[in-house]
Amino acid sequence: MAHVRDQESLKIIERCQVSPPPNSIPTTSIPISFLDIPWLYISPIQRIFFYEFPFPTQTFLQTLIPKLKHSLSITLQHFFPFASNLVYPPKPHFPYFLYQDGDSIPFTIAESTTNFDTSYLTPPNMSQICTHLFPRCLHLVPRRMEHVIYLSWRFSKNGDSTSHEASVPLPFHNSDIIQDPKGLRKLKMMENMWNSPTPSKEIAIVFTDMVRATFVLSPDQIERLKKWVIAKCSNSDHFKTLHISTFVVTSSLIWVCFVRSEEIIGYNVPNDDELYHLIFLADCRNHHEVSIPSTYFGNCLGYRTVTMKRSELVGNNAIVEAVRAIKCQVRDVLSDPFKGLDTMTPEHKGRVVSGHGVVIAGSPKLGVYETNFGWGKPKKSEVVHIDSSKSIAFSDCRDNEGGVEVGLTLGRIQMNNFTAIMKKYLSDITNLNH
């Protein structure tokens, strides 16, 4: 599906700020932990939600918008760091979040005449919470929002803070729970940041021939893929003792198709010894060596980079080789969840992503299509920044429990090539399983 960027079809109705209820939160500062530092200079995931709303615009503006604003205000009372400011004091002091009464987040209401059934609108600036009205469709755009705040916003949509508190566990904000007693990791990582050149402001460039597509892998296709990989590795004791997850096989298939799709007429294909990188994130709060409450409201992510030669990713055994490499890094997270975080600098990010690197954004486990504000499941959800960040978006499926939605943006010719390659892989795997 191609992006539509017709600014004339977008009419801004209102711009405002939403704060927690007045005097509901004292002035509060929260020091960052060493787990927050790598994400200070990395663009946030920007996800949009489309909802069916088959009522007149005036009904939406007069009835629904006031409730949304009020419930968002109540939600921010508990998730006030979203409305706070990130303060960078002079070296050698560490950054911290500071909330003061009246701090707020922007909220924009706009109306569009874009036909949702054939296209959707993606404004170039996604730095704020937006509500876009489409014909029969409601569109929500978050700013650095995690899944949990949507759950809270959903439960408090009627402005009932009591039902909200009873339905959703309240967040835990004390970053001292992160174990770094001497502050050595924080100091080392901040030194890396202080000594790095100031990263230039990222500018999203979307070429005119770029198209966006969503591919859905059904539970049956994923299961067949797992069985096919296991059969290919039947002589390997390594695979006999390891569980091959949906994430591993899906990532392997998509990565191989992505790399192979570069082999198109007129494309400058690298040589076989060129290194390719796949970056994925891992939630580490449940790790046995990390005592962090499930309600902790802060970063608790590790990351891993899978590196392979191009020859391995385009060979006859490419998917199996990718499974081996990705599975090895997944297993490594279990043994040392925070390995490599202290080397994650702006230069590192630039080297990987500007080269042959791709990032997995999102996860099927986040339950994107469970984000119900009272209008049913979202009709569609999209990750915006994959247009310009060399990312591939993973999420759960709207109508196919256990399946995976994969979103990516490529040039039109490469997208056609990608589609044909993946279709051939899935067809071959299905035939072999019969």
Short mmCIF file of N, CA and C in Angstrom, two decimals, residues 226-391:
data_model
loop_
_atom_site.label_atom_id
_atom_site.label_comp_id
_atom_site.label_asym_id
_atom_site.label_seq_id
_atom_site.Cartn_x
_atom_site.Cartn_y
_atom_site.Cartn_z
N LYS A 226 8.51 -23.81 11.04
CA LYS A 226 9.27 -24.41 12.14
C LYS A 226 9.61 -25.87 11.84
N LYS A 227 8.61 -26.63 11.40
CA LYS A 227 8.83 -28.05 11.10
C LYS A 227 9.85 -28.22 9.98
N TRP A 228 9.77 -27.35 8.99
CA TRP A 228 10.71 -27.41 7.87
C TRP A 228 12.15 -27.16 8.34
N VAL A 229 12.32 -26.17 9.21
CA VAL A 229 13.66 -25.87 9.74
C VAL A 229 14.18 -27.04 10.56
N ILE A 230 13.32 -27.59 11.41
CA ILE A 230 13.75 -28.72 12.25
C ILE A 230 14.13 -29.91 11.39
N ALA A 231 13.35 -30.16 10.34
CA ALA A 231 13.66 -31.28 9.44
C ALA A 231 15.01 -31.06 8.74
N LYS A 232 15.28 -29.82 8.37
CA LYS A 232 16.54 -29.50 7.71
C LYS A 232 17.73 -29.72 8.64
N CYS A 233 17.45 -29.62 9.95
CA CYS A 233 18.53 -29.73 10.94
C CYS A 233 18.39 -31.02 11.75
N SER A 234 17.81 -32.04 11.16
CA SER A 234 17.53 -33.27 11.92
C SER A 234 18.79 -33.95 12.42
N ASN A 235 19.90 -33.69 11.78
CA ASN A 235 21.16 -34.32 12.20
C ASN A 235 21.95 -33.48 13.19
N SER A 236 21.38 -32.35 13.59
CA SER A 236 22.10 -31.44 14.48
C SER A 236 21.58 -31.59 15.91
N ASP A 237 22.45 -32.03 16.82
CA ASP A 237 22.07 -32.12 18.23
C ASP A 237 21.71 -30.76 18.79
N HIS A 238 22.33 -29.71 18.24
CA HIS A 238 22.08 -28.35 18.69
C HIS A 238 20.60 -27.99 18.55
N PHE A 239 19.99 -28.34 17.43
CA PHE A 239 18.59 -27.99 17.19
C PHE A 239 17.63 -28.95 17.87
N LYS A 240 18.07 -30.17 18.14
CA LYS A 240 17.19 -31.11 18.80
C LYS A 240 16.81 -30.68 20.20
N THR A 241 17.70 -29.94 20.85
CA THR A 241 17.49 -29.57 22.25
C THR A 241 16.98 -28.13 22.41
N LEU A 242 16.76 -27.42 21.31
CA LEU A 242 16.36 -26.03 21.41
C LEU A 242 14.96 -25.80 20.84
N HIS A 243 14.19 -24.98 21.55
CA HIS A 243 12.89 -24.57 21.03
C HIS A 243 13.10 -23.48 19.98
N ILE A 244 12.51 -23.65 18.82
CA ILE A 244 12.61 -22.64 17.77
C ILE A 244 11.34 -21.81 17.82
N SER A 245 11.47 -20.56 18.14
CA SER A 245 10.32 -19.70 18.40
C SER A 245 9.76 -19.10 17.12
N THR A 246 8.55 -18.57 17.26
CA THR A 246 7.92 -17.86 16.15
C THR A 246 8.76 -16.67 15.72
N PHE A 247 9.31 -15.95 16.70
CA PHE A 247 10.15 -14.79 16.38
C PHE A 247 11.35 -15.19 15.54
N VAL A 248 12.01 -16.27 15.92
CA VAL A 248 13.23 -16.68 15.23
C VAL A 248 12.94 -17.06 13.78
N VAL A 249 11.94 -17.90 13.54
CA VAL A 249 11.68 -18.34 12.17
C VAL A 249 11.12 -17.20 11.31
N THR A 250 10.28 -16.34 11.91
CA THR A 250 9.73 -15.22 11.15
C THR A 250 10.83 -14.23 10.77
N SER A 251 11.68 -13.90 11.73
CA SER A 251 12.79 -12.98 11.46
C SER A 251 13.71 -13.54 10.38
N SER A 252 13.98 -14.83 10.45
CA SER A 252 14.87 -15.45 9.47
C SER A 252 14.30 -15.37 8.06
N LEU A 253 13.03 -15.73 7.93
CA LEU A 253 12.38 -15.69 6.61
C LEU A 253 12.38 -14.27 6.05
N ILE A 254 11.97 -13.30 6.85
CA ILE A 254 11.86 -11.92 6.36
C ILE A 254 13.23 -11.35 6.03
N TRP A 255 14.23 -11.62 6.85
CA TRP A 255 15.58 -11.10 6.61
C TRP A 255 16.16 -11.65 5.31
N VAL A 256 16.01 -12.95 5.10
CA VAL A 256 16.52 -13.57 3.88
C VAL A 256 15.82 -13.00 2.65
N CYS A 257 14.50 -12.87 2.71
CA CYS A 257 13.76 -12.30 1.58
C CYS A 257 14.16 -10.85 1.33
N PHE A 258 14.41 -10.11 2.41
CA PHE A 258 14.82 -8.72 2.31
C PHE A 258 16.16 -8.60 1.58
N VAL A 259 17.12 -9.40 1.98
CA VAL A 259 18.46 -9.34 1.36
C VAL A 259 18.41 -9.82 -0.08
N ARG A 260 17.72 -10.91 -0.33
CA ARG A 260 17.66 -11.45 -1.68
C ARG A 260 16.90 -10.52 -2.63
N SER A 261 15.97 -9.74 -2.10
CA SER A 261 15.19 -8.85 -2.95
C SER A 261 16.02 -7.71 -3.53
N GLU A 262 17.24 -7.53 -3.02
CA GLU A 262 18.12 -6.51 -3.58
C GLU A 262 18.64 -6.90 -4.96
N GLU A 263 18.58 -8.14 -5.28
CA GLU A 263 19.12 -8.62 -6.55
C GLU A 263 18.16 -8.30 -7.69
N ILE A 264 18.11 -7.04 -8.04
CA ILE A 264 17.21 -6.61 -9.11
C ILE A 264 18.02 -5.87 -10.17
N ILE A 265 17.46 -5.77 -11.33
CA ILE A 265 18.14 -5.12 -12.44
C ILE A 265 18.46 -3.67 -12.09
N GLY A 266 19.71 -3.30 -12.30
CA GLY A 266 20.11 -1.93 -12.05
C GLY A 266 20.49 -1.63 -10.62
N TYR A 267 20.36 -2.61 -9.70
CA TYR A 267 20.70 -2.37 -8.30
C TYR A 267 22.16 -2.75 -8.07
N ASN A 268 22.87 -1.92 -7.34
CA ASN A 268 24.29 -2.17 -7.08
C ASN A 268 24.41 -3.18 -5.94
N VAL A 269 24.46 -4.45 -6.28
CA VAL A 269 24.46 -5.51 -5.28
C VAL A 269 25.87 -5.66 -4.69
N PRO A 270 26.00 -5.67 -3.36
CA PRO A 270 27.32 -5.83 -2.73
C PRO A 270 27.91 -7.20 -3.02
N ASN A 271 29.21 -7.33 -2.72
CA ASN A 271 29.84 -8.64 -2.92
C ASN A 271 29.47 -9.58 -1.79
N ASP A 272 29.78 -10.86 -1.98
CA ASP A 272 29.32 -11.90 -1.05
C ASP A 272 29.94 -11.80 0.33
N ASP A 273 31.06 -11.11 0.47
CA ASP A 273 31.72 -11.00 1.78
C ASP A 273 31.22 -9.82 2.61
N GLU A 274 30.34 -9.01 2.02
CA GLU A 274 29.78 -7.88 2.77
C GLU A 274 28.99 -8.41 3.97
N LEU A 275 29.09 -7.67 5.10
CA LEU A 275 28.39 -8.07 6.31
C LEU A 275 27.03 -7.40 6.40
N TYR A 276 26.04 -8.19 6.77
CA TYR A 276 24.68 -7.69 6.99
C TYR A 276 24.33 -7.85 8.47
N HIS A 277 23.52 -6.92 8.97
CA HIS A 277 23.20 -6.90 10.40
C HIS A 277 21.69 -6.88 10.61
N LEU A 278 21.23 -7.69 11.54
CA LEU A 278 19.84 -7.68 11.99
C LEU A 278 19.84 -7.35 13.48
N ILE A 279 19.14 -6.28 13.84
CA ILE A 279 19.12 -5.83 15.24
C ILE A 279 17.73 -6.08 15.81
N PHE A 280 17.68 -6.68 16.99
CA PHE A 280 16.40 -6.88 17.66
C PHE A 280 16.53 -6.54 19.14
N LEU A 281 15.41 -6.20 19.75
CA LEU A 281 15.37 -5.83 21.16
C LEU A 281 14.78 -6.96 21.98
N ALA A 282 15.11 -6.98 23.27
CA ALA A 282 14.61 -8.03 24.15
C ALA A 282 14.24 -7.44 25.50
N ASP A 283 13.06 -7.76 25.98
CA ASP A 283 12.61 -7.32 27.30
C ASP A 283 13.33 -8.15 28.36
N CYS A 284 14.07 -7.47 29.24
CA CYS A 284 14.92 -8.18 30.20
C CYS A 284 14.37 -8.17 31.62
N ARG A 285 13.18 -7.62 31.81
CA ARG A 285 12.71 -7.47 33.20
C ARG A 285 12.38 -8.81 33.86
N ASN A 286 12.14 -9.84 33.07
CA ASN A 286 11.82 -11.15 33.65
C ASN A 286 13.05 -12.05 33.78
N HIS A 287 14.22 -11.51 33.51
CA HIS A 287 15.42 -12.31 33.61
C HIS A 287 15.70 -12.68 35.06
N HIS A 288 16.19 -13.90 35.28
CA HIS A 288 16.36 -14.39 36.65
C HIS A 288 17.40 -13.61 37.44
N GLU A 289 18.32 -12.92 36.74
CA GLU A 289 19.34 -12.15 37.45
C GLU A 289 18.94 -10.69 37.67
N VAL A 290 17.79 -10.31 37.16
CA VAL A 290 17.35 -8.92 37.24
C VAL A 290 16.06 -8.85 38.06
N SER A 291 16.14 -8.23 39.21
CA SER A 291 14.96 -8.12 40.09
C SER A 291 14.24 -6.81 39.82
N ILE A 292 13.44 -6.80 38.79
CA ILE A 292 12.71 -5.60 38.39
C ILE A 292 11.23 -5.92 38.35
N PRO A 293 10.39 -5.15 39.06
CA PRO A 293 8.95 -5.42 39.05
C PRO A 293 8.38 -5.32 37.64
N SER A 294 7.35 -6.10 37.36
CA SER A 294 6.73 -6.05 36.04
C SER A 294 6.08 -4.71 35.78
N THR A 295 5.80 -3.94 36.85
CA THR A 295 5.16 -2.63 36.69
C THR A 295 6.17 -1.49 36.58
N TYR A 296 7.46 -1.81 36.56
CA TYR A 296 8.47 -0.75 36.48
C TYR A 296 8.28 0.07 35.21
N PHE A 297 8.17 1.39 35.37
CA PHE A 297 7.93 2.27 34.23
C PHE A 297 9.26 2.91 33.82
N GLY A 298 9.97 2.19 33.01
CA GLY A 298 11.26 2.66 32.53
C GLY A 298 11.82 1.63 31.57
N ASN A 299 12.91 1.97 30.95
CA ASN A 299 13.50 1.05 29.99
C ASN A 299 14.09 -0.17 30.68
N CYS A 300 13.83 -1.31 30.12
CA CYS A 300 14.46 -2.54 30.59
C CYS A 300 14.69 -3.44 29.38
N LEU A 301 15.35 -2.86 28.40
CA LEU A 301 15.56 -3.54 27.13
C LEU A 301 17.04 -3.81 26.89
N GLY A 302 17.30 -5.01 26.44
CA GLY A 302 18.61 -5.32 25.89
C GLY A 302 18.48 -5.36 24.38
N TYR A 303 19.58 -5.47 23.70
CA TYR A 303 19.52 -5.59 22.25
C TYR A 303 20.64 -6.49 21.78
N ARG A 304 20.44 -7.07 20.63
CA ARG A 304 21.46 -7.92 20.03
C ARG A 304 21.56 -7.61 18.54
N THR A 305 22.75 -7.76 18.01
CA THR A 305 23.00 -7.59 16.59
C THR A 305 23.45 -8.93 16.02
N VAL A 306 22.69 -9.44 15.07
CA VAL A 306 23.05 -10.67 14.37
C VAL A 306 23.79 -10.25 13.11
N THR A 307 25.00 -10.79 12.91
CA THR A 307 25.82 -10.42 11.76
C THR A 307 26.12 -11.65 10.92
N MET A 308 25.85 -11.53 9.62
CA MET A 308 26.10 -12.63 8.70
C MET A 308 26.65 -12.09 7.38
N LYS A 309 27.40 -12.92 6.68
CA LYS A 309 27.85 -12.54 5.35
C LYS A 309 26.69 -12.62 4.36
N ARG A 310 26.76 -11.80 3.35
CA ARG A 310 25.70 -11.81 2.35
C ARG A 310 25.60 -13.18 1.68
N SER A 311 26.72 -13.84 1.48
CA SER A 311 26.70 -15.15 0.82
C SER A 311 25.87 -16.15 1.61
N GLU A 312 25.86 -16.01 2.95
CA GLU A 312 25.08 -16.92 3.79
C GLU A 312 23.59 -16.64 3.68
N LEU A 313 23.24 -15.37 3.41
CA LEU A 313 21.84 -14.97 3.37
C LEU A 313 21.19 -15.13 2.00
N VAL A 314 21.99 -15.46 0.99
CA VAL A 314 21.42 -15.67 -0.34
C VAL A 314 21.68 -17.09 -0.84
N GLY A 315 22.31 -17.93 -0.01
CA GLY A 315 22.62 -19.30 -0.40
C GLY A 315 21.42 -20.22 -0.32
N ASN A 316 21.63 -21.46 -0.72
CA ASN A 316 20.53 -22.44 -0.74
C ASN A 316 20.01 -22.77 0.65
N ASN A 317 20.86 -22.59 1.66
CA ASN A 317 20.47 -22.93 3.04
C ASN A 317 20.29 -21.67 3.88
N ALA A 318 19.89 -20.57 3.23
CA ALA A 318 19.91 -19.26 3.87
C ALA A 318 19.03 -19.18 5.11
N ILE A 319 17.79 -19.66 5.02
CA ILE A 319 16.88 -19.52 6.16
C ILE A 319 17.39 -20.31 7.36
N VAL A 320 17.88 -21.50 7.13
CA VAL A 320 18.40 -22.31 8.23
C VAL A 320 19.61 -21.63 8.86
N GLU A 321 20.50 -21.09 8.03
CA GLU A 321 21.68 -20.39 8.57
C GLU A 321 21.26 -19.17 9.37
N ALA A 322 20.24 -18.46 8.89
CA ALA A 322 19.74 -17.30 9.63
C ALA A 322 19.12 -17.72 10.96
N VAL A 323 18.38 -18.84 10.95
CA VAL A 323 17.80 -19.36 12.20
C VAL A 323 18.89 -19.66 13.20
N ARG A 324 19.95 -20.30 12.76
CA ARG A 324 21.07 -20.62 13.66
C ARG A 324 21.64 -19.34 14.29
N ALA A 325 21.89 -18.34 13.46
CA ALA A 325 22.52 -17.11 13.94
C ALA A 325 21.61 -16.33 14.88
N ILE A 326 20.34 -16.21 14.51
CA ILE A 326 19.41 -15.45 15.36
C ILE A 326 19.16 -16.19 16.66
N LYS A 327 18.99 -17.51 16.58
CA LYS A 327 18.76 -18.30 17.79
C LYS A 327 19.93 -18.19 18.75
N CYS A 328 21.13 -18.13 18.22
CA CYS A 328 22.32 -17.99 19.07
C CYS A 328 22.27 -16.68 19.85
N GLN A 329 21.85 -15.59 19.19
CA GLN A 329 21.78 -14.30 19.87
C GLN A 329 20.62 -14.25 20.87
N VAL A 330 19.51 -14.92 20.56
CA VAL A 330 18.40 -15.00 21.51
C VAL A 330 18.84 -15.72 22.77
N ARG A 331 19.57 -16.82 22.59
CA ARG A 331 20.07 -17.58 23.73
C ARG A 331 21.06 -16.74 24.54
N ASP A 332 21.82 -15.90 23.85
CA ASP A 332 22.81 -15.06 24.53
C ASP A 332 22.13 -14.05 25.44
N VAL A 333 20.95 -13.59 25.06
CA VAL A 333 20.20 -12.66 25.91
C VAL A 333 19.87 -13.31 27.25
N LEU A 334 19.57 -14.60 27.22
CA LEU A 334 19.20 -15.30 28.45
C LEU A 334 20.38 -15.41 29.41
N SER A 335 21.59 -15.47 28.87
CA SER A 335 22.76 -15.61 29.73
C SER A 335 23.30 -14.26 30.20
N ASP A 336 23.18 -13.23 29.37
CA ASP A 336 23.70 -11.90 29.73
C ASP A 336 22.82 -10.84 29.09
N PRO A 337 21.71 -10.46 29.74
CA PRO A 337 20.70 -9.62 29.09
C PRO A 337 21.19 -8.23 28.69
N PHE A 338 22.19 -7.68 29.41
CA PHE A 338 22.60 -6.30 29.14
C PHE A 338 23.93 -6.21 28.40
N LYS A 339 24.36 -7.31 27.87
CA LYS A 339 25.62 -7.34 27.13
C LYS A 339 25.56 -6.38 25.94
N GLY A 340 26.60 -5.56 25.80
CA GLY A 340 26.71 -4.69 24.65
C GLY A 340 26.05 -3.33 24.78
N LEU A 341 25.25 -3.12 25.84
CA LEU A 341 24.58 -1.84 25.97
C LEU A 341 25.57 -0.68 26.13
N ASP A 342 26.70 -0.94 26.80
CA ASP A 342 27.65 0.15 27.03
C ASP A 342 28.39 0.56 25.77
N THR A 343 28.27 -0.22 24.70
CA THR A 343 28.93 0.14 23.44
C THR A 343 27.93 0.72 22.43
N MET A 344 26.69 0.86 22.86
CA MET A 344 25.66 1.37 21.95
C MET A 344 25.72 2.90 21.95
N THR A 345 26.43 3.46 21.01
CA THR A 345 26.65 4.90 20.90
C THR A 345 26.03 5.40 19.60
N PRO A 346 25.92 6.73 19.43
CA PRO A 346 25.41 7.25 18.16
C PRO A 346 26.20 6.76 16.96
N GLU A 347 27.54 6.67 17.12
CA GLU A 347 28.35 6.18 16.00
C GLU A 347 28.03 4.74 15.67
N HIS A 348 27.83 3.92 16.72
CA HIS A 348 27.51 2.51 16.50
C HIS A 348 26.20 2.39 15.74
N LYS A 349 25.20 3.13 16.17
CA LYS A 349 23.92 3.10 15.48
C LYS A 349 24.08 3.52 14.02
N GLY A 350 24.85 4.58 13.79
CA GLY A 350 25.02 5.07 12.43
C GLY A 350 25.73 4.07 11.54
N ARG A 351 26.77 3.41 12.09
CA ARG A 351 27.52 2.44 11.28
C ARG A 351 26.66 1.27 10.86
N VAL A 352 25.85 0.79 11.80
CA VAL A 352 25.04 -0.40 11.52
C VAL A 352 23.90 -0.09 10.57
N VAL A 353 23.13 0.97 10.90
CA VAL A 353 21.93 1.24 10.14
C VAL A 353 22.24 1.85 8.78
N SER A 354 23.31 2.67 8.68
CA SER A 354 23.63 3.27 7.40
C SER A 354 24.27 2.24 6.46
N GLY A 355 24.76 1.14 7.00
CA GLY A 355 25.30 0.09 6.17
C GLY A 355 24.21 -0.90 5.81
N HIS A 356 24.54 -2.19 5.89
CA HIS A 356 23.56 -3.23 5.56
C HIS A 356 22.88 -3.69 6.84
N GLY A 357 22.19 -2.77 7.50
CA GLY A 357 21.55 -3.10 8.76
C GLY A 357 20.05 -2.91 8.69
N VAL A 358 19.33 -3.73 9.40
CA VAL A 358 17.88 -3.59 9.50
C VAL A 358 17.47 -3.89 10.94
N VAL A 359 16.46 -3.17 11.43
CA VAL A 359 16.03 -3.27 12.83
C VAL A 359 14.62 -3.84 12.88
N ILE A 360 14.41 -4.80 13.79
CA ILE A 360 13.07 -5.32 14.04
C ILE A 360 12.39 -4.40 15.05
N ALA A 361 11.29 -3.78 14.66
CA ALA A 361 10.54 -2.89 15.54
C ALA A 361 9.25 -3.57 15.97
N GLY A 362 8.94 -3.48 17.26
CA GLY A 362 7.70 -4.07 17.76
C GLY A 362 7.84 -5.55 18.03
N SER A 363 6.71 -6.16 18.39
CA SER A 363 6.69 -7.58 18.72
C SER A 363 5.25 -8.09 18.68
N PRO A 364 5.03 -9.33 18.23
CA PRO A 364 3.67 -9.90 18.27
C PRO A 364 3.12 -10.03 19.68
N LYS A 365 4.00 -9.98 20.69
CA LYS A 365 3.56 -10.17 22.06
C LYS A 365 2.97 -8.91 22.69
N LEU A 366 3.06 -7.77 22.01
CA LEU A 366 2.56 -6.53 22.58
C LEU A 366 1.04 -6.40 22.50
N GLY A 367 0.39 -7.23 21.72
CA GLY A 367 -1.06 -7.19 21.63
C GLY A 367 -1.59 -5.88 21.08
N VAL A 368 -1.02 -5.44 19.94
CA VAL A 368 -1.42 -4.17 19.34
C VAL A 368 -2.92 -4.13 19.07
N TYR A 369 -3.48 -5.22 18.59
CA TYR A 369 -4.90 -5.23 18.21
C TYR A 369 -5.82 -5.46 19.40
N GLU A 370 -5.27 -5.47 20.60
CA GLU A 370 -6.09 -5.47 21.81
C GLU A 370 -6.35 -4.06 22.31
N THR A 371 -5.82 -3.07 21.61
CA THR A 371 -5.95 -1.67 22.02
C THR A 371 -7.34 -1.16 21.66
N ASN A 372 -8.27 -1.37 22.57
CA ASN A 372 -9.69 -1.09 22.32
C ASN A 372 -10.13 0.07 23.19
N PHE A 373 -10.53 1.17 22.55
CA PHE A 373 -11.01 2.34 23.28
C PHE A 373 -12.53 2.34 23.45
N GLY A 374 -13.16 1.23 23.12
CA GLY A 374 -14.60 1.17 23.20
C GLY A 374 -15.25 1.09 21.84
N TRP A 375 -14.41 1.10 20.77
CA TRP A 375 -14.95 1.04 19.42
C TRP A 375 -14.58 -0.27 18.74
N GLY A 376 -14.16 -1.25 19.51
CA GLY A 376 -13.72 -2.51 18.94
C GLY A 376 -12.23 -2.47 18.62
N LYS A 377 -11.75 -3.53 18.00
CA LYS A 377 -10.33 -3.61 17.63
C LYS A 377 -10.00 -2.54 16.59
N PRO A 378 -8.73 -2.09 16.57
CA PRO A 378 -8.33 -1.21 15.47
C PRO A 378 -8.56 -1.91 14.13
N LYS A 379 -8.98 -1.14 13.14
CA LYS A 379 -9.12 -1.71 11.81
C LYS A 379 -7.74 -2.01 11.23
N LYS A 380 -6.77 -1.16 11.57
CA LYS A 380 -5.40 -1.35 11.09
C LYS A 380 -4.46 -0.61 12.02
N SER A 381 -3.25 -1.10 12.14
CA SER A 381 -2.21 -0.40 12.90
C SER A 381 -0.94 -0.42 12.06
N GLU A 382 -0.23 0.71 12.07
CA GLU A 382 0.99 0.83 11.28
C GLU A 382 2.09 1.48 12.11
N VAL A 383 3.33 1.07 11.86
CA VAL A 383 4.49 1.73 12.45
C VAL A 383 5.02 2.72 11.41
N VAL A 384 5.01 4.01 11.77
CA VAL A 384 5.28 5.07 10.80
C VAL A 384 6.74 5.10 10.37
N HIS A 385 7.66 5.00 11.31
CA HIS A 385 9.05 5.32 11.01
C HIS A 385 9.77 4.28 10.16
N ILE A 386 9.11 3.17 9.80
CA ILE A 386 9.79 2.20 8.94
C ILE A 386 10.03 2.77 7.55
N ASP A 387 9.38 3.89 7.21
CA ASP A 387 9.60 4.51 5.91
C ASP A 387 11.03 5.00 5.74
N SER A 388 11.66 5.42 6.84
CA SER A 388 12.96 6.08 6.71
C SER A 388 14.04 5.52 7.62
N SER A 389 13.73 4.52 8.44
CA SER A 389 14.70 4.07 9.44
C SER A 389 15.25 2.67 9.18
N LYS A 390 14.96 2.09 8.03
CA LYS A 390 15.42 0.74 7.71
C LYS A 390 14.98 -0.25 8.77
N SER A 391 13.71 -0.14 9.16
CA SER A 391 13.14 -1.03 10.16
C SER A 391 12.06 -1.90 9.52
#
